[in-house]
Amino acid sequence: MTISAWDAECTAQRSDELGKLLCDAVNGGASLGFLPPLDRDHAWAYWVDVSRRIAKGSVHLLVAEHGGELIGVVQLQEAGGASAGHRAEVAKLMVRSLFRQRGHGRQLMLAVQALARTRGRTTLVLDTRAGDRSERLFQALGWVKSGEVPQYARGADGALQAASLYHLLIAGEGG
């Protein structure tokens, strides 16, 4: 498996592949801010928007490939403003269903943490559905659960679900 950063052009050119990955994750039950069934048109449109945000420099996309096949992604979304230049959100970690439980999510998280460090981002945050299996991964990597927000997002069944909020302070300027 290789992990690389994709620029806006590559992201836009490969938005169909990214859309398939997003559909696979959401329709397989992943907590990513979308409700199943997610169709390819909406997934494609999401990645076109991400490519625009990459071009503006506010988002960085790390992509895992195996034999040239897209198998996972994670985003680093940098906070703006004078008081937030040290902070970023880790978002949309997803691994294709056929490749889960093989350490690829862990490798993507380590890569995005390293990217954050090189970009001077020392306070990282993320959220996930409370009780989601991803919480074990985050905790194993040293992320600290800051709390839960009740009724944060609607689940596939229509019920409101809590979200777990996590943070990680990484070594760097002021850290």
PDB file of C-alpha atoms in Angstrom:
ATOM      1  CA  MET A   1       0.000   0.000   0.000  1.00  0.00           C
ATOM      2  CA  THR A   2       1.182   3.497  -0.809  1.00  0.00           C
ATOM      3  CA  ILE A   3      -0.148   6.733   0.648  1.00  0.00           C
ATOM      4  CA  SER A   4       0.146   9.964  -1.294  1.00  0.00           C
ATOM      5  CA  ALA A   5      -1.343  13.449  -1.300  1.00  0.00           C
ATOM      6  CA  TRP A   6      -3.590  14.281  -4.221  1.00  0.00           C
ATOM      7  CA  ASP A   7      -3.826  17.792  -5.585  1.00  0.00           C
ATOM      8  CA  ALA A   8      -7.042  19.400  -6.811  1.00  0.00           C
ATOM      9  CA  GLU A   9      -6.548  18.285 -10.408  1.00  0.00           C
ATOM     10  CA  CYS A  10      -5.959  14.634  -9.543  1.00  0.00           C
ATOM     11  CA  THR A  11      -8.906  14.670  -7.121  1.00  0.00           C
ATOM     12  CA  ALA A  12     -11.218  16.090  -9.795  1.00  0.00           C
ATOM     13  CA  GLN A  13      -9.936  13.675 -12.448  1.00  0.00           C
ATOM     14  CA  ARG A  14     -10.474  10.678 -10.183  1.00  0.00           C
ATOM     15  CA  SER A  15     -13.709  11.884  -8.572  1.00  0.00           C
ATOM     16  CA  ASP A  16     -15.614   8.904  -9.997  1.00  0.00           C
ATOM     17  CA  GLU A  17     -13.309   6.464  -8.158  1.00  0.00           C
ATOM     18  CA  LEU A  18     -13.550   8.559  -5.031  1.00  0.00           C
ATOM     19  CA  GLY A  19     -17.335   8.574  -5.383  1.00  0.00           C
ATOM     20  CA  LYS A  20     -17.398   4.782  -5.558  1.00  0.00           C
ATOM     21  CA  LEU A  21     -15.304   4.624  -2.381  1.00  0.00           C
ATOM     22  CA  LEU A  22     -17.636   7.046  -0.601  1.00  0.00           C
ATOM     23  CA  CYS A  23     -20.713   5.059  -1.675  1.00  0.00           C
ATOM     24  CA  ASP A  24     -19.068   1.827  -0.522  1.00  0.00           C
ATOM     25  CA  ALA A  25     -18.336   3.347   2.891  1.00  0.00           C
ATOM     26  CA  VAL A  26     -21.666   5.108   3.460  1.00  0.00           C
ATOM     27  CA  ASN A  27     -23.803   2.295   2.114  1.00  0.00           C
ATOM     28  CA  GLY A  28     -21.784  -0.081   4.294  1.00  0.00           C
ATOM     29  CA  GLY A  29     -22.698   1.856   7.445  1.00  0.00           C
ATOM     30  CA  ALA A  30     -19.775   4.259   7.894  1.00  0.00           C
ATOM     31  CA  SER A  31     -20.371   7.465   9.839  1.00  0.00           C
ATOM     32  CA  LEU A  32     -19.307  10.116   7.320  1.00  0.00           C
ATOM     33  CA  GLY A  33     -22.059  12.731   7.315  1.00  0.00           C
ATOM     34  CA  PHE A  34     -24.123  11.110   4.563  1.00  0.00           C
ATOM     35  CA  LEU A  35     -27.169   8.853   4.752  1.00  0.00           C
ATOM     36  CA  PRO A  36     -27.577   5.605   2.834  1.00  0.00           C
ATOM     37  CA  PRO A  37     -28.404   4.887   0.185  1.00  0.00           C
ATOM     38  CA  LEU A  38     -25.865   7.323  -1.230  1.00  0.00           C
ATOM     39  CA  ASP A  39     -25.918   7.497  -5.007  1.00  0.00           C
ATOM     40  CA  ARG A  40     -22.912   8.056  -7.237  1.00  0.00           C
ATOM     41  CA  ASP A  41     -24.072  11.485  -8.461  1.00  0.00           C
ATOM     42  CA  HIS A  42     -24.137  12.931  -4.939  1.00  0.00           C
ATOM     43  CA  ALA A  43     -20.845  11.228  -4.081  1.00  0.00           C
ATOM     44  CA  TRP A  44     -19.219  12.560  -7.267  1.00  0.00           C
ATOM     45  CA  ALA A  45     -20.474  16.095  -6.513  1.00  0.00           C
ATOM     46  CA  TYR A  46     -18.987  15.884  -3.023  1.00  0.00           C
ATOM     47  CA  TRP A  47     -15.523  15.094  -4.424  1.00  0.00           C
ATOM     48  CA  VAL A  48     -15.748  17.888  -6.990  1.00  0.00           C
ATOM     49  CA  ASP A  49     -16.368  20.246  -4.065  1.00  0.00           C
ATOM     50  CA  VAL A  50     -13.417  18.736  -2.170  1.00  0.00           C
ATOM     51  CA  SER A  51     -11.172  19.324  -5.194  1.00  0.00           C
ATOM     52  CA  ARG A  52     -12.156  23.022  -5.105  1.00  0.00           C
ATOM     53  CA  ARG A  53     -11.297  23.206  -1.407  1.00  0.00           C
ATOM     54  CA  ILE A  54      -7.954  21.512  -2.070  1.00  0.00           C
ATOM     55  CA  ALA A  55      -7.234  24.152  -4.735  1.00  0.00           C
ATOM     56  CA  LYS A  56      -7.923  26.864  -2.135  1.00  0.00           C
ATOM     57  CA  GLY A  57      -5.480  25.182   0.277  1.00  0.00           C
ATOM     58  CA  SER A  58      -7.933  24.581   3.107  1.00  0.00           C
ATOM     59  CA  VAL A  59      -8.140  20.794   2.618  1.00  0.00           C
ATOM     60  CA  HIS A  60      -5.477  18.160   2.042  1.00  0.00           C
ATOM     61  CA  LEU A  61      -6.401  14.698   0.772  1.00  0.00           C
ATOM     62  CA  LEU A  62      -4.299  11.644   1.545  1.00  0.00           C
ATOM     63  CA  VAL A  63      -5.041   8.589  -0.558  1.00  0.00           C
ATOM     64  CA  ALA A  64      -4.126   4.951  -0.009  1.00  0.00           C
ATOM     65  CA  GLU A  65      -3.674   2.784  -3.082  1.00  0.00           C
ATOM     66  CA  HIS A  66      -2.853  -0.871  -3.489  1.00  0.00           C
ATOM     67  CA  GLY A  67      -1.607  -1.919  -6.912  1.00  0.00           C
ATOM     68  CA  GLY A  68      -2.956   1.330  -8.379  1.00  0.00           C
ATOM     69  CA  GLU A  69      -6.401   0.686  -6.883  1.00  0.00           C
ATOM     70  CA  LEU A  70      -7.907   3.326  -4.583  1.00  0.00           C
ATOM     71  CA  ILE A  71      -8.562   1.696  -1.211  1.00  0.00           C
ATOM     72  CA  GLY A  72      -8.839   4.542   1.306  1.00  0.00           C
ATOM     73  CA  VAL A  73      -8.666   8.245   2.039  1.00  0.00           C
ATOM     74  CA  VAL A  74      -8.512  10.764   4.858  1.00  0.00           C
ATOM     75  CA  GLN A  75      -8.715  14.553   4.861  1.00  0.00           C
ATOM     76  CA  LEU A  76      -6.948  17.225   6.851  1.00  0.00           C
ATOM     77  CA  GLN A  77      -9.132  20.340   7.019  1.00  0.00           C
ATOM     78  CA  GLU A  78      -7.130  23.294   8.257  1.00  0.00           C
ATOM     79  CA  ALA A  79      -8.806  25.870  10.469  1.00  0.00           C
ATOM     80  CA  GLY A  80      -8.532  29.463   9.333  1.00  0.00           C
ATOM     81  CA  GLY A  81      -8.146  32.690  11.220  1.00  0.00           C
ATOM     82  CA  ALA A  82      -5.348  34.255  13.189  1.00  0.00           C
ATOM     83  CA  SER A  83      -6.097  32.353  16.386  1.00  0.00           C
ATOM     84  CA  ALA A  84      -6.530  28.938  14.742  1.00  0.00           C
ATOM     85  CA  GLY A  85      -3.377  28.459  12.652  1.00  0.00           C
ATOM     86  CA  HIS A  86      -2.291  25.597  14.901  1.00  0.00           C
ATOM     87  CA  ARG A  87      -5.526  23.594  14.552  1.00  0.00           C
ATOM     88  CA  ALA A  88      -7.007  21.192  11.995  1.00  0.00           C
ATOM     89  CA  GLU A  89      -9.804  18.658  11.711  1.00  0.00           C
ATOM     90  CA  VAL A  90      -9.246  15.105  10.565  1.00  0.00           C
ATOM     91  CA  ALA A  91     -12.251  14.108   8.472  1.00  0.00           C
ATOM     92  CA  LYS A  92     -13.732  11.475   6.202  1.00  0.00           C
ATOM     93  CA  LEU A  93     -11.426   8.580   7.042  1.00  0.00           C
ATOM     94  CA  MET A  94     -12.671   5.693   4.937  1.00  0.00           C
ATOM     95  CA  VAL A  95     -11.316   2.375   3.721  1.00  0.00           C
ATOM     96  CA  ARG A  96     -12.930   0.285   1.020  1.00  0.00           C
ATOM     97  CA  SER A  97     -14.916  -2.573   2.580  1.00  0.00           C
ATOM     98  CA  LEU A  98     -12.792  -5.301   0.983  1.00  0.00           C
ATOM     99  CA  PHE A  99      -9.661  -3.835   2.611  1.00  0.00           C
ATOM    100  CA  ARG A 100     -10.906  -3.132   6.147  1.00  0.00           C
ATOM    101  CA  GLN A 101      -9.404  -4.623   9.296  1.00  0.00           C
ATOM    102  CA  ARG A 102      -5.923  -4.813   7.714  1.00  0.00           C
ATOM    103  CA  GLY A 103      -4.352  -1.740   9.281  1.00  0.00           C
ATOM    104  CA  HIS A 104      -4.977   0.629   6.367  1.00  0.00           C
ATOM    105  CA  GLY A 105      -7.087   3.020   8.460  1.00  0.00           C
ATOM    106  CA  ARG A 106      -4.315   3.110  11.060  1.00  0.00           C
ATOM    107  CA  GLN A 107      -1.702   3.900   8.400  1.00  0.00           C
ATOM    108  CA  LEU A 108      -3.877   6.670   6.976  1.00  0.00           C
ATOM    109  CA  MET A 109      -4.350   8.177  10.447  1.00  0.00           C
ATOM    110  CA  LEU A 110      -0.603   8.095  11.128  1.00  0.00           C
ATOM    111  CA  ALA A 111       0.021   9.724   7.742  1.00  0.00           C
ATOM    112  CA  VAL A 112      -2.504  12.506   8.330  1.00  0.00           C
ATOM    113  CA  GLN A 113      -1.029  13.162  11.777  1.00  0.00           C
ATOM    114  CA  ALA A 114       2.437  13.430  10.198  1.00  0.00           C
ATOM    115  CA  LEU A 115       1.062  15.787   7.532  1.00  0.00           C
ATOM    116  CA  ALA A 116      -0.518  17.946  10.231  1.00  0.00           C
ATOM    117  CA  ARG A 117       2.796  18.125  12.059  1.00  0.00           C
ATOM    118  CA  THR A 118       4.677  19.238   8.926  1.00  0.00           C
ATOM    119  CA  ARG A 119       2.036  21.912   8.362  1.00  0.00           C
ATOM    120  CA  GLY A 120       2.414  23.237  11.909  1.00  0.00           C
ATOM    121  CA  ARG A 121      -0.971  21.920  13.043  1.00  0.00           C
ATOM    122  CA  THR A 122      -0.513  20.667  16.592  1.00  0.00           C
ATOM    123  CA  THR A 123      -4.109  20.472  17.828  1.00  0.00           C
ATOM    124  CA  LEU A 124      -6.221  17.994  15.897  1.00  0.00           C
ATOM    125  CA  VAL A 125      -9.917  17.274  16.343  1.00  0.00           C
ATOM    126  CA  LEU A 126     -12.387  14.814  14.859  1.00  0.00           C
ATOM    127  CA  ASP A 127     -15.870  13.497  15.454  1.00  0.00           C
ATOM    128  CA  THR A 128     -17.465  10.124  14.890  1.00  0.00           C
ATOM    129  CA  ARG A 129     -20.738   8.406  15.692  1.00  0.00           C
ATOM    130  CA  ALA A 130     -20.730   7.469  19.384  1.00  0.00           C
ATOM    131  CA  GLY A 131     -20.048   3.761  19.769  1.00  0.00           C
ATOM    132  CA  ASP A 132     -18.687   3.403  16.227  1.00  0.00           C
ATOM    133  CA  ARG A 133     -15.877   0.870  15.746  1.00  0.00           C
ATOM    134  CA  SER A 134     -13.626   3.727  14.633  1.00  0.00           C
ATOM    135  CA  GLU A 135     -13.420   4.851  18.264  1.00  0.00           C
ATOM    136  CA  ARG A 136     -11.162   1.882  19.069  1.00  0.00           C
ATOM    137  CA  LEU A 137      -8.729   2.983  16.357  1.00  0.00           C
ATOM    138  CA  PHE A 138      -8.637   6.588  17.533  1.00  0.00           C
ATOM    139  CA  GLN A 139      -8.101   5.588  21.151  1.00  0.00           C
ATOM    140  CA  ALA A 140      -5.349   3.122  20.180  1.00  0.00           C
ATOM    141  CA  LEU A 141      -3.550   5.989  18.414  1.00  0.00           C
ATOM    142  CA  GLY A 142      -3.657   8.174  21.523  1.00  0.00           C
ATOM    143  CA  TRP A 143      -6.645  10.347  20.655  1.00  0.00           C
ATOM    144  CA  VAL A 144      -8.505  11.569  23.731  1.00  0.00           C
ATOM    145  CA  LYS A 145     -12.285  11.514  23.900  1.00  0.00           C
ATOM    146  CA  SER A 146     -13.297  15.062  24.790  1.00  0.00           C
ATOM    147  CA  GLY A 147     -16.982  14.230  25.200  1.00  0.00           C
ATOM    148  CA  GLU A 148     -20.220  13.403  23.436  1.00  0.00           C
ATOM    149  CA  VAL A 149     -22.817  15.601  21.811  1.00  0.00           C
ATOM    150  CA  PRO A 150     -26.312  14.090  21.999  1.00  0.00           C
ATOM    151  CA  GLN A 151     -28.562  14.197  18.943  1.00  0.00           C
ATOM    152  CA  TYR A 152     -25.634  15.281  16.731  1.00  0.00           C
ATOM    153  CA  ALA A 153     -26.570  13.579  13.467  1.00  0.00           C
ATOM    154  CA  ARG A 154     -29.388  11.579  11.959  1.00  0.00           C
ATOM    155  CA  GLY A 155     -28.701   7.901  11.416  1.00  0.00           C
ATOM    156  CA  ALA A 156     -29.806   5.678   8.556  1.00  0.00           C
ATOM    157  CA  ASP A 157     -32.908   4.704  10.551  1.00  0.00           C
ATOM    158  CA  GLY A 158     -33.890   8.369  10.982  1.00  0.00           C
ATOM    159  CA  ALA A 159     -33.077   8.479  14.701  1.00  0.00           C
ATOM    160  CA  LEU A 160     -30.803  11.185  16.083  1.00  0.00           C
ATOM    161  CA  GLN A 161     -27.477   9.802  17.272  1.00  0.00           C
ATOM    162  CA  ALA A 162     -24.759  11.088  19.562  1.00  0.00           C
ATOM    163  CA  ALA A 163     -21.296  11.961  18.308  1.00  0.00           C
ATOM    164  CA  SER A 164     -18.025  11.363  20.124  1.00  0.00           C
ATOM    165  CA  LEU A 165     -15.571  14.232  19.921  1.00  0.00           C
ATOM    166  CA  TYR A 166     -11.840  13.506  20.024  1.00  0.00           C
ATOM    167  CA  HIS A 167      -8.673  15.572  20.136  1.00  0.00           C
ATOM    168  CA  LEU A 168      -4.972  14.917  19.774  1.00  0.00           C
ATOM    169  CA  LEU A 169      -2.146  17.240  20.750  1.00  0.00           C
ATOM    170  CA  ILE A 170       0.916  16.476  18.654  1.00  0.00           C
ATOM    171  CA  ALA A 171       4.502  17.624  19.079  1.00  0.00           C
ATOM    172  CA  GLY A 172       5.412  20.792  17.292  1.00  0.00           C
ATOM    173  CA  GLU A 173       5.485  24.526  17.892  1.00  0.00           C
ATOM    174  CA  GLY A 174       4.068  25.135  21.338  1.00  0.00           C
ATOM    175  CA  GLY A 175       3.334  21.407  21.765  1.00  0.00           C
TER     176      GLY A 175
END
